[in-house]
Coordinates of N, CA and C in Angstrom, one line a residue:
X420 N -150.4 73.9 127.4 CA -149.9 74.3 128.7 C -149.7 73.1 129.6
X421 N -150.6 71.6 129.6 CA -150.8 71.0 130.3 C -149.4 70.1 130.0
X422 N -148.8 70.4 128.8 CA -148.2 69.5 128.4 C -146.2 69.5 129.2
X423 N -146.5 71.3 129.0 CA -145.4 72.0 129.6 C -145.6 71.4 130.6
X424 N -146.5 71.6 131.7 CA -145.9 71.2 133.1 C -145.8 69.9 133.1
X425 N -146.1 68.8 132.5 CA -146.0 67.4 132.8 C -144.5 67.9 132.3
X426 N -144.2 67.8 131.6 CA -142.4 67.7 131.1 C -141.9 68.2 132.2
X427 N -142.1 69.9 132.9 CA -141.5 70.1 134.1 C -141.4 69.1 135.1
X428 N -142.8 68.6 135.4 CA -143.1 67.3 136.5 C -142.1 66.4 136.5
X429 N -141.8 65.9 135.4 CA -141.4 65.0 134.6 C -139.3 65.2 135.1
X430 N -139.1 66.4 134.7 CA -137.7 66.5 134.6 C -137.6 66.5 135.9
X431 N -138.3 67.4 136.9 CA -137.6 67.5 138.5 C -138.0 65.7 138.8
X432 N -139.2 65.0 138.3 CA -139.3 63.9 139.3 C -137.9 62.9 138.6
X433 N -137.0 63.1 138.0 CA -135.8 62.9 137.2 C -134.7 63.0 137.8
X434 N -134.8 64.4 138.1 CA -133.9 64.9 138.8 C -133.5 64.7 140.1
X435 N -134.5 64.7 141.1 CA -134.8 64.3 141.9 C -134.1 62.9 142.6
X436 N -134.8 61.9 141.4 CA -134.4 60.4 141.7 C -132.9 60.1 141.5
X437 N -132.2 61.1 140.5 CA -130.5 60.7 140.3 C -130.6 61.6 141.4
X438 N -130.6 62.2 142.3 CA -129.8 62.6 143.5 C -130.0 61.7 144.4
X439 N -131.2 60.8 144.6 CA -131.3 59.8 145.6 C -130.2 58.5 144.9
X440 N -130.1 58.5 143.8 CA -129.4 57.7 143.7 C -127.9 58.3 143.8
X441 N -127.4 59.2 143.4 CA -125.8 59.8 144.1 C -125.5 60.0 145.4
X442 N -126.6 59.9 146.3 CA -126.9 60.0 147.8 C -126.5 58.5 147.9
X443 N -127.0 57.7 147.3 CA -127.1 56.1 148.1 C -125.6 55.6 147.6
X444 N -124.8 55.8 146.5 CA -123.5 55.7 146.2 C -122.5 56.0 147.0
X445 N -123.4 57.3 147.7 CA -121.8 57.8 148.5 C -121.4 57.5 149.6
X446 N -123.0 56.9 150.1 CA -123.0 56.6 151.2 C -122.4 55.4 151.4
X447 N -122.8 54.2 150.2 CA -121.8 52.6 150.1 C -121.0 53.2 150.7
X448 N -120.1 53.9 149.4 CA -118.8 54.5 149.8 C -118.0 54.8 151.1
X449 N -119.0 55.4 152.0 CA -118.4 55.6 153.1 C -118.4 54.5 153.9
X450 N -119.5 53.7 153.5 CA -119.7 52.6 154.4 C -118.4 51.1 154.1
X451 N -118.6 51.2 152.9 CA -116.8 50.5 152.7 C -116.1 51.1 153.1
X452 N -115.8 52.5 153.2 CA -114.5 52.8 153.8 C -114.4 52.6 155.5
X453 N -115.3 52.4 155.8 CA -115.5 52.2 157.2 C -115.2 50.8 157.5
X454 N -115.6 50.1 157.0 CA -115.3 48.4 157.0 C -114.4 48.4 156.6
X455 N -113.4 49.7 155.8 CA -112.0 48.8 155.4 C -111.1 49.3 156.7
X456 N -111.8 50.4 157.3 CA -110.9 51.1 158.5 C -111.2 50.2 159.4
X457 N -112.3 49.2 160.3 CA -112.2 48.0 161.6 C -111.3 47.1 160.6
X458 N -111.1 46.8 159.4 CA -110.4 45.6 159.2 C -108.6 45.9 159.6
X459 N -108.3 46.9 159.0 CA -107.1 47.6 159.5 C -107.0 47.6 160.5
X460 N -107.8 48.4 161.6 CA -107.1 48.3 163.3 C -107.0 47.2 163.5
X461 N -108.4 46.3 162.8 CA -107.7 44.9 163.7 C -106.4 44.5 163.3
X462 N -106.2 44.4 162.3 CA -105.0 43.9 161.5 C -103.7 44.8 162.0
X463 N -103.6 46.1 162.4 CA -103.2 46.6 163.3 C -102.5 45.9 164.5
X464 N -103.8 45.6 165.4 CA -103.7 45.6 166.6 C -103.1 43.9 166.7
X465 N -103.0 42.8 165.6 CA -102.7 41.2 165.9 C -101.6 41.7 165.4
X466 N -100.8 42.6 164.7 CA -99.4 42.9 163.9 C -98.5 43.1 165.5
X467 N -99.1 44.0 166.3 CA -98.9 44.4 166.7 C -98.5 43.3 168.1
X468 N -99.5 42.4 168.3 CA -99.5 41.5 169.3 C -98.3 40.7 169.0
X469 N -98.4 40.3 167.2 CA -97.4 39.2 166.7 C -95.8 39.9 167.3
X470 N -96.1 41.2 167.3 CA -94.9 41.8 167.3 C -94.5 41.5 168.9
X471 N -95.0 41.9 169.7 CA -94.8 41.7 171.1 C -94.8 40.0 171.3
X472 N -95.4 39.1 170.7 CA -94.9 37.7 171.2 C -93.6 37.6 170.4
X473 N -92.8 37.8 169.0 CA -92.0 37.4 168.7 C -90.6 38.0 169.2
X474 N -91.3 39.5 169.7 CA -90.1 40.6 170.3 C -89.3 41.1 168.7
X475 N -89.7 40.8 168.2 CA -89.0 41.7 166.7 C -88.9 42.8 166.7
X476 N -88.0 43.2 166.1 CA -87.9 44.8 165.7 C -88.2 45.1 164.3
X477 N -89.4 45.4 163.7 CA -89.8 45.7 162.4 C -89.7 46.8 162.5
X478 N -89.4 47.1 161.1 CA -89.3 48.9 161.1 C -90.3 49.5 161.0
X479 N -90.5 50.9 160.9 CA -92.1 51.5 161.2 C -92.0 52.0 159.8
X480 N -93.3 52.1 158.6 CA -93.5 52.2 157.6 C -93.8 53.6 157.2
X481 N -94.0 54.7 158.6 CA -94.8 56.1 158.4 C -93.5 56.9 158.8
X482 N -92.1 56.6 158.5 CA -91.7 57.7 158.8 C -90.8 58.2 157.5

């Protein structure tokens, strides 16, 4: 009997740990996507400046 519950012990403290670890993956995840989203506006927002000092008419890419 003692044996059964260590294996149960055993599987949830298993179980357990791969969720903390798919928890901390996702969260990278978001957190790169978030650093990739400030690099864009900025990149955005100097496209945008370049565009206003040169006075160019570039075409818009979202339509």
């Amino acid at each position: 009997m003692d044996i059964f519950i260590l294996v149960i012990s055993l599987g949830l403290i298993f179980f357990i740990l791969r969720d903390f670890r798919m928890m901390k993956k996702e969260q990278e995840s978001i957190d790169d996507t978030v650093i990739l989203n400030k690099k864009l506006a900025k990149l955005n927002v100097n496209l945008k400046k370049l565009n206003e000092k040169n006075d160019l008419k570039l075409p818009r890419l979202d339509k």
